[in-house]
XYZ file of C-alpha atoms in Angstrom:
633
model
C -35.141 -0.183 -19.417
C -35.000 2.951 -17.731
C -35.221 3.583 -13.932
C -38.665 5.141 -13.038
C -38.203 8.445 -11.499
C -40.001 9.543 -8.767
C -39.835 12.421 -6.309
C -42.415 11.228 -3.872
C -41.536 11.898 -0.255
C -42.846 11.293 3.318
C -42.408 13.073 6.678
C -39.711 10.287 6.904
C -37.727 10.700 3.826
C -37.648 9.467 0.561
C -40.264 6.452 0.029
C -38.760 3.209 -1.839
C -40.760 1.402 -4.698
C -40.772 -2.295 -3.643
C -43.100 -3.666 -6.203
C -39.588 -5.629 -8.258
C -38.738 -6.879 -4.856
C -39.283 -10.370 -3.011
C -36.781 -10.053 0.034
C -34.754 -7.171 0.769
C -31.422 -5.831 1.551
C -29.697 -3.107 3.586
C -27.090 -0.756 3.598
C -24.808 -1.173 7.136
C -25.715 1.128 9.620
C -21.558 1.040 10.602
C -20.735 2.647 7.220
C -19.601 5.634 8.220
C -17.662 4.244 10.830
C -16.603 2.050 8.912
C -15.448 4.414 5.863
C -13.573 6.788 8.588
C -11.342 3.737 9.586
C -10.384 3.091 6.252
C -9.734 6.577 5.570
C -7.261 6.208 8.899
C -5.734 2.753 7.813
C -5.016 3.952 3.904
C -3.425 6.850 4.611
C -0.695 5.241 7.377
C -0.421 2.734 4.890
C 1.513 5.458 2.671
C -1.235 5.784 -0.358
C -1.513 9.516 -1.515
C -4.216 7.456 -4.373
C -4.453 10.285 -6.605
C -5.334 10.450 -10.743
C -6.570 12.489 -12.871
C -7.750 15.268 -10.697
C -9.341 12.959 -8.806
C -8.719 11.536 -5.471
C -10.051 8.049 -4.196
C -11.852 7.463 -0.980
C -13.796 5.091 1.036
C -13.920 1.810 -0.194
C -12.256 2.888 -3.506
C -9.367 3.906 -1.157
C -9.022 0.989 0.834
C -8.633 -1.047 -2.620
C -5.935 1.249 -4.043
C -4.222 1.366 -0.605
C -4.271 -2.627 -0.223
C -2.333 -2.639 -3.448
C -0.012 0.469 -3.473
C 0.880 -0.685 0.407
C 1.489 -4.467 -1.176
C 4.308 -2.620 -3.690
C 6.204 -1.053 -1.129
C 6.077 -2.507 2.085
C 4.790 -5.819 1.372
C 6.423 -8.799 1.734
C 7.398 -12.331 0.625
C 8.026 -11.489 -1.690
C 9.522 -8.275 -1.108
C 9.260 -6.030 -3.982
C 13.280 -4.697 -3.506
C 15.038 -2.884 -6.078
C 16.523 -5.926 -7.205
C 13.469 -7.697 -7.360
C 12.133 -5.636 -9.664
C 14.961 -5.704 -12.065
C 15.923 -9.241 -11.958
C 13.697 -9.814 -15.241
C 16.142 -7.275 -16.678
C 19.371 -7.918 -14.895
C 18.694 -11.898 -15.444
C 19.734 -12.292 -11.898
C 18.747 -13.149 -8.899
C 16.986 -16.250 -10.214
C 12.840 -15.678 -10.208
C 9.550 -16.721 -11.919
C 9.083 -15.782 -15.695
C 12.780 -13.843 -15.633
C 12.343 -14.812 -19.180
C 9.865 -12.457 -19.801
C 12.509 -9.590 -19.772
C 10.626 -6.007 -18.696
C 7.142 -7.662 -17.549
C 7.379 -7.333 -13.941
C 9.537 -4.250 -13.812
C 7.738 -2.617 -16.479
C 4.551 -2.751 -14.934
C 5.773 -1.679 -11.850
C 7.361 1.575 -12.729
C 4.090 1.993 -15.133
C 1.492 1.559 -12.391
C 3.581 3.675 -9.823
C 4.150 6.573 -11.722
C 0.965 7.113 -13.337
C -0.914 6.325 -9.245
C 1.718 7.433 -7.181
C 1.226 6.206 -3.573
C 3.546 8.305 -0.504
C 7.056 7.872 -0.807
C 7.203 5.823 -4.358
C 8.869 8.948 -5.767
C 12.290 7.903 -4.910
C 11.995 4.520 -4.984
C 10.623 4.252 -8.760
C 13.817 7.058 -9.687
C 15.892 4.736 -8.380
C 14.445 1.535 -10.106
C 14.468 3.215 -13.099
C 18.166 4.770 -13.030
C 19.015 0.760 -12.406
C 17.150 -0.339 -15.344
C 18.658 1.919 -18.189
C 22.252 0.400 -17.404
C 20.584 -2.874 -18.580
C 19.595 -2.092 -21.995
C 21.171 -4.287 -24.865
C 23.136 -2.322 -27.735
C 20.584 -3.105 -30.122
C 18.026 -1.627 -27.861
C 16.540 -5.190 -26.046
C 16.395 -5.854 -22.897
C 17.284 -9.668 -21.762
C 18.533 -12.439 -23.170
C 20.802 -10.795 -26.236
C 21.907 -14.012 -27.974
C 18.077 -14.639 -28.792
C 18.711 -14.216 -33.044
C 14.968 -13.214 -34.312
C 15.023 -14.228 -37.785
C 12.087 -16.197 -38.952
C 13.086 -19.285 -39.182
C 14.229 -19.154 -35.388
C 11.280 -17.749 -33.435
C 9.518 -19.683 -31.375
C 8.462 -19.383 -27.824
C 11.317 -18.023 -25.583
C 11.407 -14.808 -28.403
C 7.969 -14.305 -28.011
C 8.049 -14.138 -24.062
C 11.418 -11.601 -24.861
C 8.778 -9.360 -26.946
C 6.012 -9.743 -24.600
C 8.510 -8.368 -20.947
C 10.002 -5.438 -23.649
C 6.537 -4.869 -24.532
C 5.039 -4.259 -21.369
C 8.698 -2.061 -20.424
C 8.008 0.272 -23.334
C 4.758 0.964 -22.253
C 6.181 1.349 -18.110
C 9.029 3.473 -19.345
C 6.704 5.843 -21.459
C 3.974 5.716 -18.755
C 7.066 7.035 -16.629
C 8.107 9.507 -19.251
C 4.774 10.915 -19.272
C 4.874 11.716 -15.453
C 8.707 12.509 -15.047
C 9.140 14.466 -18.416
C 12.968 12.537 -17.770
C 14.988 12.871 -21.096
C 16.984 9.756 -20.478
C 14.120 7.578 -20.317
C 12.409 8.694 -23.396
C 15.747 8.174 -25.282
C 16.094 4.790 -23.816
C 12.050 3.749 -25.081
C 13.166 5.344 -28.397
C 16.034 2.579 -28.734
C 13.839 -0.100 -27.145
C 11.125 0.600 -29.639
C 13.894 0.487 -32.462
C 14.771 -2.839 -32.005
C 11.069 -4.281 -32.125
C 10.562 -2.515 -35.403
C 13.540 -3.985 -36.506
C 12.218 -7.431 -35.458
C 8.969 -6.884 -36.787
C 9.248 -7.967 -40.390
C 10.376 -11.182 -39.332
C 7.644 -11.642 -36.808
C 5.128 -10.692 -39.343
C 5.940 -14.277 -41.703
C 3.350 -16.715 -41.455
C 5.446 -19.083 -40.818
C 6.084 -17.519 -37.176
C 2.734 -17.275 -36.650
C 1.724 -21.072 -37.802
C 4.553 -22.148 -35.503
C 3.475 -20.121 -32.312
C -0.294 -21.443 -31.983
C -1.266 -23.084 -29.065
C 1.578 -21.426 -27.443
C -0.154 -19.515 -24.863
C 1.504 -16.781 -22.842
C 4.370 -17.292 -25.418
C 2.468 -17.660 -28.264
C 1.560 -14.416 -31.389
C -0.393 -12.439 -28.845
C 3.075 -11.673 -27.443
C 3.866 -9.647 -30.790
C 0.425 -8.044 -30.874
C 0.474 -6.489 -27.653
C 3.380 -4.286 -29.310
C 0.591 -1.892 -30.573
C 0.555 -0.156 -27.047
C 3.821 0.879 -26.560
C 3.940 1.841 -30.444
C 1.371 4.147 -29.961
C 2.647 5.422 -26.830
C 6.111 6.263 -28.206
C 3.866 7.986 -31.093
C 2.612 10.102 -28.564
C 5.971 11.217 -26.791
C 8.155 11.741 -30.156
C 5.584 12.437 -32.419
C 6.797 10.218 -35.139
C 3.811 9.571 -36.671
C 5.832 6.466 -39.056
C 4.956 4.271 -35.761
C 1.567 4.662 -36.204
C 2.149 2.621 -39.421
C 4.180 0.176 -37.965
C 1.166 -0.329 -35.068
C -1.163 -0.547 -38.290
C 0.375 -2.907 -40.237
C 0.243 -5.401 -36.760
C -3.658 -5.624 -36.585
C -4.233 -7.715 -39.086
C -1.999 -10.418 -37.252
C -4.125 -10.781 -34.319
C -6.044 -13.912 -34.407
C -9.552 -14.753 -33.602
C -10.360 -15.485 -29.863
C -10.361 -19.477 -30.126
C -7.994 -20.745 -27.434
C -5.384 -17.594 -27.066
C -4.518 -15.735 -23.297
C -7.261 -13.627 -22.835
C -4.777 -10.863 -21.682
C -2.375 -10.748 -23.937
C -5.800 -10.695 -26.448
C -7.117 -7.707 -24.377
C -4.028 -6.162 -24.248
C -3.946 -5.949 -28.370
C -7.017 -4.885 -28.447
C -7.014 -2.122 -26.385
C -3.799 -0.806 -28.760
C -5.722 -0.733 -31.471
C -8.117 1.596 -30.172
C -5.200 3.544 -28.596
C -4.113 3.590 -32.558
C -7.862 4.618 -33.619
C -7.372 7.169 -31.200
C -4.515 8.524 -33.197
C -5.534 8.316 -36.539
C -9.123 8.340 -36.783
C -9.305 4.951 -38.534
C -12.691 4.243 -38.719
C -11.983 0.317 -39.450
C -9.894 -0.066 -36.195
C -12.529 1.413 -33.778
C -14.635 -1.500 -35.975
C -12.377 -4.013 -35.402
C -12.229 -3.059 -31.439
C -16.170 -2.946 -31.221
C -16.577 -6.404 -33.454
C -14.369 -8.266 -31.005
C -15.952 -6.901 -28.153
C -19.578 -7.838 -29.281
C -18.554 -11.596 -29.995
C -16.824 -11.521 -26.918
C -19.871 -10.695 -24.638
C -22.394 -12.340 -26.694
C -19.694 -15.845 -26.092
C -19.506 -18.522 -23.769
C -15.962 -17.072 -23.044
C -17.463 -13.958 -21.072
C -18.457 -15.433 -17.366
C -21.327 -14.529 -15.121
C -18.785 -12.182 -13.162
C -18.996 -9.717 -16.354
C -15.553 -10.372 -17.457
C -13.070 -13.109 -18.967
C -11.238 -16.358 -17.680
C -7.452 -16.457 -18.046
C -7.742 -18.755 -21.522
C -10.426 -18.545 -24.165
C -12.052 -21.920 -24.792
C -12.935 -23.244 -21.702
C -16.760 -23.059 -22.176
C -16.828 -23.048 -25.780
C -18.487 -25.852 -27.328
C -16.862 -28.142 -30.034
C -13.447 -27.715 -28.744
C -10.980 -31.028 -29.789
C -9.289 -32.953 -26.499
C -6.374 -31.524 -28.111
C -7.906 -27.919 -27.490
C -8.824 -28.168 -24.049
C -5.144 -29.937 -23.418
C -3.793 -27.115 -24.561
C -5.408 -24.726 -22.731
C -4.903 -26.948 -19.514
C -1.198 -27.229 -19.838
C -1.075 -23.227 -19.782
C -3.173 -22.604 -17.128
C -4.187 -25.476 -15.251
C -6.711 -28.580 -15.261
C -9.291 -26.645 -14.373
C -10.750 -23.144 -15.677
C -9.502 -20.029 -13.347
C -9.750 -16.132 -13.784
C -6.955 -13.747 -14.436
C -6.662 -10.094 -12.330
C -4.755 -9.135 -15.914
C -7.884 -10.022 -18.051
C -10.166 -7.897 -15.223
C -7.904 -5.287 -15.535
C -7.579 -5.497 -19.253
C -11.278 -5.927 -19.647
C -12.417 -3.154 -17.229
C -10.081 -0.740 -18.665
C -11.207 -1.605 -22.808
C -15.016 -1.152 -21.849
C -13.956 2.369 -19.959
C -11.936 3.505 -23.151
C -15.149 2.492 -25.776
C -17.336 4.234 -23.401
C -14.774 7.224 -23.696
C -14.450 7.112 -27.273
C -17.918 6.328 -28.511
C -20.241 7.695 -25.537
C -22.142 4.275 -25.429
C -23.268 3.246 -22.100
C -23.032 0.016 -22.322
C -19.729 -0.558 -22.641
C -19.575 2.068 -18.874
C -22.168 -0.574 -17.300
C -19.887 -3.447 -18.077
C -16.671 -1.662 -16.999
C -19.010 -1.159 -13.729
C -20.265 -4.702 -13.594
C -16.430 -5.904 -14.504
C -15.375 -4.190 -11.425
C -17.654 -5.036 -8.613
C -18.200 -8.548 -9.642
C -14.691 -9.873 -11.344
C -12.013 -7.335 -10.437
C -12.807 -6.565 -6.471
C -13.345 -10.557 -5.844
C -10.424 -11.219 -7.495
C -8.654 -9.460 -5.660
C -7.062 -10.814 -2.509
C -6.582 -9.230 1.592
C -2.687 -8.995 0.690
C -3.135 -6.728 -2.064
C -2.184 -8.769 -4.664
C -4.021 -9.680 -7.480
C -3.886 -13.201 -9.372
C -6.087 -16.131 -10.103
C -9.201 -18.222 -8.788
C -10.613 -21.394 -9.549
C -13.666 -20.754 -11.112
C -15.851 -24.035 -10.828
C -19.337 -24.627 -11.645
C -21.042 -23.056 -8.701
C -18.685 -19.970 -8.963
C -14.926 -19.825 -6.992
C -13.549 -23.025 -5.238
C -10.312 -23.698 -3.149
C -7.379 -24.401 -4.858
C -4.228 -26.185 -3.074
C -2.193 -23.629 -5.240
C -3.208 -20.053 -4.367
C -1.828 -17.859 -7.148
C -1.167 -14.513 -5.708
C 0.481 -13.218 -9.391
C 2.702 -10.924 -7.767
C 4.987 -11.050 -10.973
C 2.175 -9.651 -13.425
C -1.323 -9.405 -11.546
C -0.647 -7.201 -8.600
C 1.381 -4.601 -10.998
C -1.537 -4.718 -13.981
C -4.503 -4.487 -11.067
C -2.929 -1.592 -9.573
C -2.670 0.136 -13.330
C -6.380 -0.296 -13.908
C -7.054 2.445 -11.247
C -5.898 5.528 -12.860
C -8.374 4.630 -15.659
C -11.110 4.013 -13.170
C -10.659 7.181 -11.614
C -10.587 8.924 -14.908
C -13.555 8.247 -15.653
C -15.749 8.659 -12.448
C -16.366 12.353 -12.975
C -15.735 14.211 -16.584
C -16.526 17.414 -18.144
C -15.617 20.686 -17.328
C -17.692 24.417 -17.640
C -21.254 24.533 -17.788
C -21.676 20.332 -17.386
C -20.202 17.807 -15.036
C -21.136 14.078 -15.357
C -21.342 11.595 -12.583
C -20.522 8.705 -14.564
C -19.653 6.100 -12.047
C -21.114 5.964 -8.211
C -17.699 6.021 -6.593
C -16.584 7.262 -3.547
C -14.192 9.723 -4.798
C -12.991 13.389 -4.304
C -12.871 14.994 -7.583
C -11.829 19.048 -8.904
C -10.954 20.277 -12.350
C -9.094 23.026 -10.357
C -12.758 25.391 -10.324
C -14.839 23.073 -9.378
C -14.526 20.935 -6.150
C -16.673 17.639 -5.446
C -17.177 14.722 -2.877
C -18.996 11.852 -3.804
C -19.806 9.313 -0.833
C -21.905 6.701 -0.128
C -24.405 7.487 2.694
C -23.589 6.023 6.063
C -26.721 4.833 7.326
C -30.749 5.180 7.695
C -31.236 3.724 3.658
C -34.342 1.403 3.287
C -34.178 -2.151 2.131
C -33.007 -2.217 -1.563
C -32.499 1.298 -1.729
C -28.538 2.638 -1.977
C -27.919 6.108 -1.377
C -24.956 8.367 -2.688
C -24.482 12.204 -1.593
C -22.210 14.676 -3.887
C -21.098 17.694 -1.891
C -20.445 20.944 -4.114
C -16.894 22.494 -1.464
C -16.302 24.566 -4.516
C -17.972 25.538 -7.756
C -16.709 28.430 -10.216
C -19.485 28.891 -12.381
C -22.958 29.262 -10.395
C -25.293 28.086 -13.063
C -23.876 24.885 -13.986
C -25.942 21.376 -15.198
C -25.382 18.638 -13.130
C -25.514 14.817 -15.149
C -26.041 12.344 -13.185
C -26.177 8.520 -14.903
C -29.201 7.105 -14.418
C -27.902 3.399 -14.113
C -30.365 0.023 -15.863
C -29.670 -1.712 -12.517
C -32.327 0.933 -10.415
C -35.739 0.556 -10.681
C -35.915 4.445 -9.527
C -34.083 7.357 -9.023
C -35.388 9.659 -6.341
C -32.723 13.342 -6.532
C -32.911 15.362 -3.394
C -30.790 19.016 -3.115
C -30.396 20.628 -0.234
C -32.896 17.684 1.363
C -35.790 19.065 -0.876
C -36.519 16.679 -3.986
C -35.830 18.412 -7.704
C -37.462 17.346 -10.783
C -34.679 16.187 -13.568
C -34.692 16.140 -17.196
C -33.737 12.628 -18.195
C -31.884 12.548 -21.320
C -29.585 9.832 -23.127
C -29.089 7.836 -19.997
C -28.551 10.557 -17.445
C -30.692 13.077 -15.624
C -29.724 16.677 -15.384
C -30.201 19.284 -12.649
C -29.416 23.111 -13.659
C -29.670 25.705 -10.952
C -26.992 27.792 -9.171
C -24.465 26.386 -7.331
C -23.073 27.100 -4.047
C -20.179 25.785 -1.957
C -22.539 23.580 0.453
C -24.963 22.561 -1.774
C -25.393 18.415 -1.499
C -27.183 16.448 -4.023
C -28.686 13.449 -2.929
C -29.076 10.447 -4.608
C -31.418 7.530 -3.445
C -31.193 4.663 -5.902
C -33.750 1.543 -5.944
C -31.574 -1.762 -6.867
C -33.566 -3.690 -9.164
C -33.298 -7.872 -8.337
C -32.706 -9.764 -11.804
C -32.484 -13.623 -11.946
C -29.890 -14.569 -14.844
C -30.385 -18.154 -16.096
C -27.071 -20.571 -17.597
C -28.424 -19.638 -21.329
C -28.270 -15.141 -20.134
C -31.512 -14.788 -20.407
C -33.572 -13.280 -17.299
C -36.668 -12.979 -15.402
C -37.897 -11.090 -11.988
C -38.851 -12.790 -8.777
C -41.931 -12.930 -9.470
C -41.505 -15.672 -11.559
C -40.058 -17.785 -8.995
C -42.193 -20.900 -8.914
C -42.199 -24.096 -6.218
C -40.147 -25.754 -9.181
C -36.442 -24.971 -7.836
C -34.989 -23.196 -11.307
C -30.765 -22.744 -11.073
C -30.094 -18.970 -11.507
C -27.824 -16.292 -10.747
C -29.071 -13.109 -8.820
C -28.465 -9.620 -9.439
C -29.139 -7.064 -7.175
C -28.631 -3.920 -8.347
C -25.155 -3.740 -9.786
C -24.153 -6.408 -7.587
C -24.022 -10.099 -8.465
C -24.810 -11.843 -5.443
C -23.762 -15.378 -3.729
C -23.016 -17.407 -0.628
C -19.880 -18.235 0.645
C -18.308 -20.928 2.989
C -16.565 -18.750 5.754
C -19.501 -16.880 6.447
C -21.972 -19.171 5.848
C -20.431 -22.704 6.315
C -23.201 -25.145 7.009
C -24.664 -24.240 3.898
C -22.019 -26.157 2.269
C -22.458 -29.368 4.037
C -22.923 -32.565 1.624
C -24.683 -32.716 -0.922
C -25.419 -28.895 -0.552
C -25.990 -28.521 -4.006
C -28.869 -29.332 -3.937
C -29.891 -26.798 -1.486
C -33.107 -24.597 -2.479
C -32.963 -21.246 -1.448
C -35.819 -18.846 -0.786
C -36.202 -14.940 -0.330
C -39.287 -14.643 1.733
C -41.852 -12.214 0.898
C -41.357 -9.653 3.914
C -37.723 -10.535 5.649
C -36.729 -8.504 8.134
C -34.386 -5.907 7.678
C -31.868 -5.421 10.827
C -28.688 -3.167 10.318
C -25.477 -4.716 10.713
C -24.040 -3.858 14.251
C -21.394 -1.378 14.303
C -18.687 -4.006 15.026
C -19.454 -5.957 11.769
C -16.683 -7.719 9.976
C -18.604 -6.356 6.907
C -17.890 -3.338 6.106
C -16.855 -2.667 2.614
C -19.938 -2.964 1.059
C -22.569 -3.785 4.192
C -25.048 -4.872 1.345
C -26.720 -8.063 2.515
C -30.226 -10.117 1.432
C -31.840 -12.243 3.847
C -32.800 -15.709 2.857
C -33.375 -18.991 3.873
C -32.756 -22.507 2.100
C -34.034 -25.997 2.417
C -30.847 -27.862 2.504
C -30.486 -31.039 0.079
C -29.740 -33.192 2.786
C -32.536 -32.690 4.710
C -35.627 -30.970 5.813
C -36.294 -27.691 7.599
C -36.108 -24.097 7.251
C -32.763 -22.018 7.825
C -31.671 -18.588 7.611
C -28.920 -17.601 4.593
C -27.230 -13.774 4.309
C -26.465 -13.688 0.486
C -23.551 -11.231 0.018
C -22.165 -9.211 -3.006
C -19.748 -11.364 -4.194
C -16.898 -8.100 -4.186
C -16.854 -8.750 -0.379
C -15.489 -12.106 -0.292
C -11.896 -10.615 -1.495
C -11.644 -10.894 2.442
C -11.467 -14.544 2.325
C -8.544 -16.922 0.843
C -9.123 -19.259 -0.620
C -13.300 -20.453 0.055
C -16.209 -21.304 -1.823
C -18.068 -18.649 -3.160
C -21.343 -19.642 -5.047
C -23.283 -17.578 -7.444
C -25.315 -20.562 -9.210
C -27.986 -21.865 -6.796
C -31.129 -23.350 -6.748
C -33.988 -20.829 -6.143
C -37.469 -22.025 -5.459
C-alpha cells in the first residue's frame, strides 16, 4: 500500500491525516539539542565516521561513535595490540583463541573500511604484527591441525572459520591501504584453504560436522567471501570456481548458526556479483523468502543466534542441540543483525526490489540498534516470550559482535543516498551528510514543532553541480502520507516505482522538506495484521508498529508495569491523548518518539498512564525487560 500524498497546508504548516490513528505520538521538542550534543560527544570520542562519500550524523553518529570509541579506548577488555592478535599469536590465553583470525580479522576489516580518528596507526601496526604469524603453508593458528578427511572435525572447522573471517579483514585492508605485503600474505592464506578444500568437500566431513554449531560445515561455507574478495584484488578469476563449486555444500536452515548461514549467503551473491550466475542470485533470493516467510525470522525483523528455536516438529535431540551452543533459552546475535541487515541492503542493490531496503530498515531500528548495548559493544539478548528479558550472563561479544556490528555501517551508509548526474535517491531517512564530490547534501531529522504521528526529515542542497537535477525520494509502506515542502512552499511529485520525484533547478540553499505520517499496524503471533480500529473490548495479544518503529514497554522506564502477574495487563491507546513534548532535559533523546497509553493492570483495577517507546531506545538499558507482545483491548 502506498502512502497517500497530499500537499494540503494551513496558516500553521503542514496538516497531518489522523484518520489510521487511535493515540498519538511525538517527536521531542529537545532534538536539536539533543542532536548538537551528540555531534559534540562523537567527535571527542575520536570517530571521523566516514564511508562511501558519506558522512554519519546525529543519531547515526552517536551509534558509530559508541562503537569505533569501544575499539580504541574502551576497556575491559582492552582492545591492545596483543589482544587483537592473540587468536593468531595463540598467546595470551583468551576466549575462542581457537578460532585463529576471527577477532583480529574483523577488527582490522571494520577499521579500515570505517576509519574512526587516530585508527590509522594503530590498525598499521596490528597488521605489521599479524603477517609475522602466518604458517608456511599459508594458515594461521594451530599448524599441527592435519586436514585430511578422515580427520576433520570441529577444532578444523573453527581454524577455517578465524582464517576465513582474516582473509576477508586482510583484503578489506588491502582495499583501503593498496599495501603489497598484505595482498601477498591473503594470496598465501587463500592458497592453503583451496588446498584444504577437496577434503572438506567429502561427505563424510560434512555428515560428521552436523549439529556442530559454530564449528560445524557453515565454517567451510563462509569461505565464499574471502574467495571472492581475493577474486577481486588479483583478478584470478579460477577462484571464482573454487567459490562455485562450495554452494552446493551449504545446507538447509534446520538447526545451523544463523551467522555463519548469513555469512554464506551473502558470498554467494558477492559470487553472483562476479559472474552473472543467474542460479546463485536464485539461490540467495530462495533462502531469503523461506527465511522471512519462517518461524526462524522474529518480530524484531531479523534472526536469533540458532535456527530452530520456534520451528515446529523439532526432536528433544534438536532443541538440545541448539541449547548446548547457545544457551537454554533462545537469544539474538549482533552477527546475525549485522549479517541480515547487510544481505537485505546488497539484494536491494542488486535487484532494485524494495522490499528487501524496508527489511534492511526494519532490521536496523528494531534488531540491530536494541541489540546494541551503552558500551558499544554488540552481543546477545535473551529473547523470551514477551520480547528481551534479564539474563545473569550479559554477553557483551566483544570477540566477534562488537567487530561484525561496527562492519555493518559502511554498508548502511552506502546505501542511504545513491546515484549520481541528473538523479539522486534518498533511499534511507538517515541523518547523514552525503557528496559525490558535485553534489553536496544534509539529511536531518527536524528538531521540533512535528504533530502527533507525523516525523519530519529536511535535506539541505550546500552544493549542487548540475541545476536541473530529479530528486527521488522513497516513499516508505510505513506512512500513511507524504506531504514534500521546498523552500517551505509544498511541490507536487510524480510517484513512480516506490519513490516520488521532484525536478526543478537546484541551488545551494534550497531545503526539501519532508513530513511523513507513521501509519500504526497491529501484528498478531500468526504475521498477519489489522489497524486500531479493530481493537475490540476483547483484549487480543499483538505487536504494534508505528511507523517503521516496532514499539514496547520496558522495566526501567516504566517499572510498575511489570509488577506480578503483569502479563496480564491490558493496555489501551485512548482516542484523543494528549500530546506534551518531552522537556529539554529528557533522558530520551535518540529517538524522542513516544505513544501515550494507559493499561488496566492484571492484578488489579484502575486506570494508569503507559509511554510505549521504540524499542531501538532501550539499547540505553542493560540488561531489563523490554516487551513487544501485550495485551491490547
Amino acid at each position: 500500500m502506498e502512502p497517500k500524498m497530499t500537499n494540503e497546508q494551513d496558516n500553521k504548516g503542514y496538516r497531518f491525516n489522523r484518520r489510521r490513528f487511535v493515540g498519538s505520538a511525538l517527536l521531542a521538542g529537545a532534538l536539536a539539542e539533543a542532536q548538537a550534543q551528540t555531534e559534540k560527544k562523537v567527535q571527542s570520542a575520536g570517530a571521523a565516521i566516514k564511508g562511501a562519500g558519506c558522512q554519519a550524523a546525529g543519531q547515526l553518529a552517536e551509534r558509530v561513535g559508541l562503537t569505533a570509541q569501544r575499539l580504541l579506548s574502551g576497556q575491559i577488555p582492552e582492545f591492545s595490540r596483543e589482544f587483537v592478535l592473540a587468536d593468531v599469536a595463540l598467546a595470551p590465553e583468551r576466549r575462542f583463541n581457537e578460532y585463529s583470525g576471527d577477532l583480529s580479522g574483523r577488527y582490522i576489516g571494520a577499521l579500515a573500511l570505517l576509519p574512526a580518528r587516530q585508527s590509522g596507526q594503530r590498525l598499521e601496526a596490528v597488521v605489521k604484527e599479524l603477517i609475522g604469524h602466518q604458517r608456511p603453508d599459508g594458515r594461521f593458528g594451530d599448524a599441527h591441525l592435519v586436514f585430511k578427511a578422515d580427520q576433520i572435525g570441529p577444532k578444523h572447522m573453527a581454524l577455517l572459520w578465524g582464517n576465513g573471517r582474516l582473509l576477508v579483514g586482510l583484503l578489506e585492508y588491502y582495499e583501503a591501504s593498496r599495501d603489497q605485503k598484505v595482498l601477498e600474505t591473503a594470496r598465501r592464506l587463500g592458497r592453503f584453504l583451496l588446498a584444504v578444500r577437496e577434503d572438506c568437500s567429502e561427505p563424510s566431513v560434512l555428515r560428521r560436522l552436523e549439529g556442530q554449531g559454530a564449528s560445524g560445515y557453515i565454517c567451510f561455507t563462509q569461505l565464499i567471501e574471502g574467495l571472492v574478495l581475493l577474486k577481486r584484488a588479483t583478478g584470478d578469476v579460477t577462484l571464482l570456481k573454487a567459490a562455485s563449486s562450495i554452494v552446493p555444500l551449504l545446507q538447509p536452515r534446520g538447526i545451523q548458526h544463523a551467522h555463519g548461514y548469513l555469512c554464506t549467503l551473502r558470498g554467494i551473491l558477492m559470487l553472483y556479483e562476479e559472474t552473472k550466475e543467474p542460479g546463485h542470485l536464485a539461490f540467495v533470493e530462495d533462502a531469503y523468502r523461506d527465511l522471512v516467510r519462517s518461524p526462524d525470522f522474529t518480530e524484531f525483523g531479523s534472526v536469533l543466534e540458532y535456527f530452530g528455536w520456534k520451528s515446529s516438529g523439532r526432536s528433544d535431540a534438536d532443541r538440545s542441540t541448539i541449547a548446548q551452543a547457545s544457551g537454554k533459552e533462545a537469544r539474538d546475535e549482533g552477527c546475525g543483525h549485522a549479517d541480515f541487515l547487510r544481505l537485505s541492503l546488497a539484494l536491494w542493490k542488486q535487484t532494485g526490489k524494495l522490499e528487501y531496503l524496508e527489511r534492511a530498515e526494519s532490521c536496523l531500528w528494531n534488531a540491530f540498534y536494541l541489540n546494541q548495548f551503552r558500551s558499544g559493544d554488540f552481543g546477545h539478548h535473551v529473547c523470551s516470550g514477551p520480547g528481551v528479558k534479564p539474563t545473569d550472563n550479559l554477553a557483551r561479544a566483544w570477540w566477534c559482535c562488537t567487530m561484525h556490528g561496527y562492519r555493518a555501517f559502511p554498508d548502511l551508509l552506502g546505501g542511504v543516498v545513491t546515484g549520481t548526474g541528473q538523479e539522486i535517491r534518498v533511499n534511507l531517512y538517515e541523518e547523514v551528510d552525503w557528496s559525490d564530490g558535485a553534489n553536496v547534501l544534509k539529511l536531518r531529522r527536524a528538531p521540533r514543532g512535528a504533530r502527533p504521528g507525523e516525523w519530519r526529515f529536511s535535506i539541505d542542497v550546500n552544493q549542487a553541480a548540475i541545476r536541473s537535477a530529479v530528486f527521488a525520494l522513497r516513499l516508505p509502506r510505513w506512512a500513511d502520507e507524504v506531504g514534500v515542502l521546498v523552500n517551505g512552499q509544498p511541490v507536487a511529485i510524480q510517484s513512480q516505482e516506490g519513490y516520488g520525484k521532484i525536478e526543478r533547478a537546484w541551488r545551494p540553499g534550497d531545503r526539501i522538506e519532508l513530513r511523513l505520517g507513521c501509519r500504526l499496524v497491529f501484528r498478531r503471533e500468526d504475521g498477519t495484521t489489522f489497524p486500531a480500529e479493530q481493537l475490540t473490548a476483547k483484549p487480543v495479544q499483538a505487536s504494534l508498529m508505528l511507523g517503521p518503529w516496532l514499539m514496547g514497554v520496558d522495566s526501567v522506564r516504566e517499572p510498575l508495569f511489570f509488577g506480578e502477574p503483569w502479563q496480564g495487563n491490558v493496555v489501551h491507546l485512548g482516542k484523543s491523548a494528549a500530546v506534551t513534548p518531552l522537556s529539554a532535559d529528557s533522558a530520551d533523546p535518540s529517538i524522542g518518539l513516544v505513544l501515550p497509553a494507559s493499561y488496566v493492570h492484571g492484578g488489579f483495577t484502575g486506570q494508569h498512564s503507559l509511554k510505549m517507546r521504540p524499542v531501538a531506545d532501550a539499547y540505553r538499558h542493560d540488561n531489563a525487560i523490554v516487551a513487544v507482545w501485550l495485551r491490547f483491548g
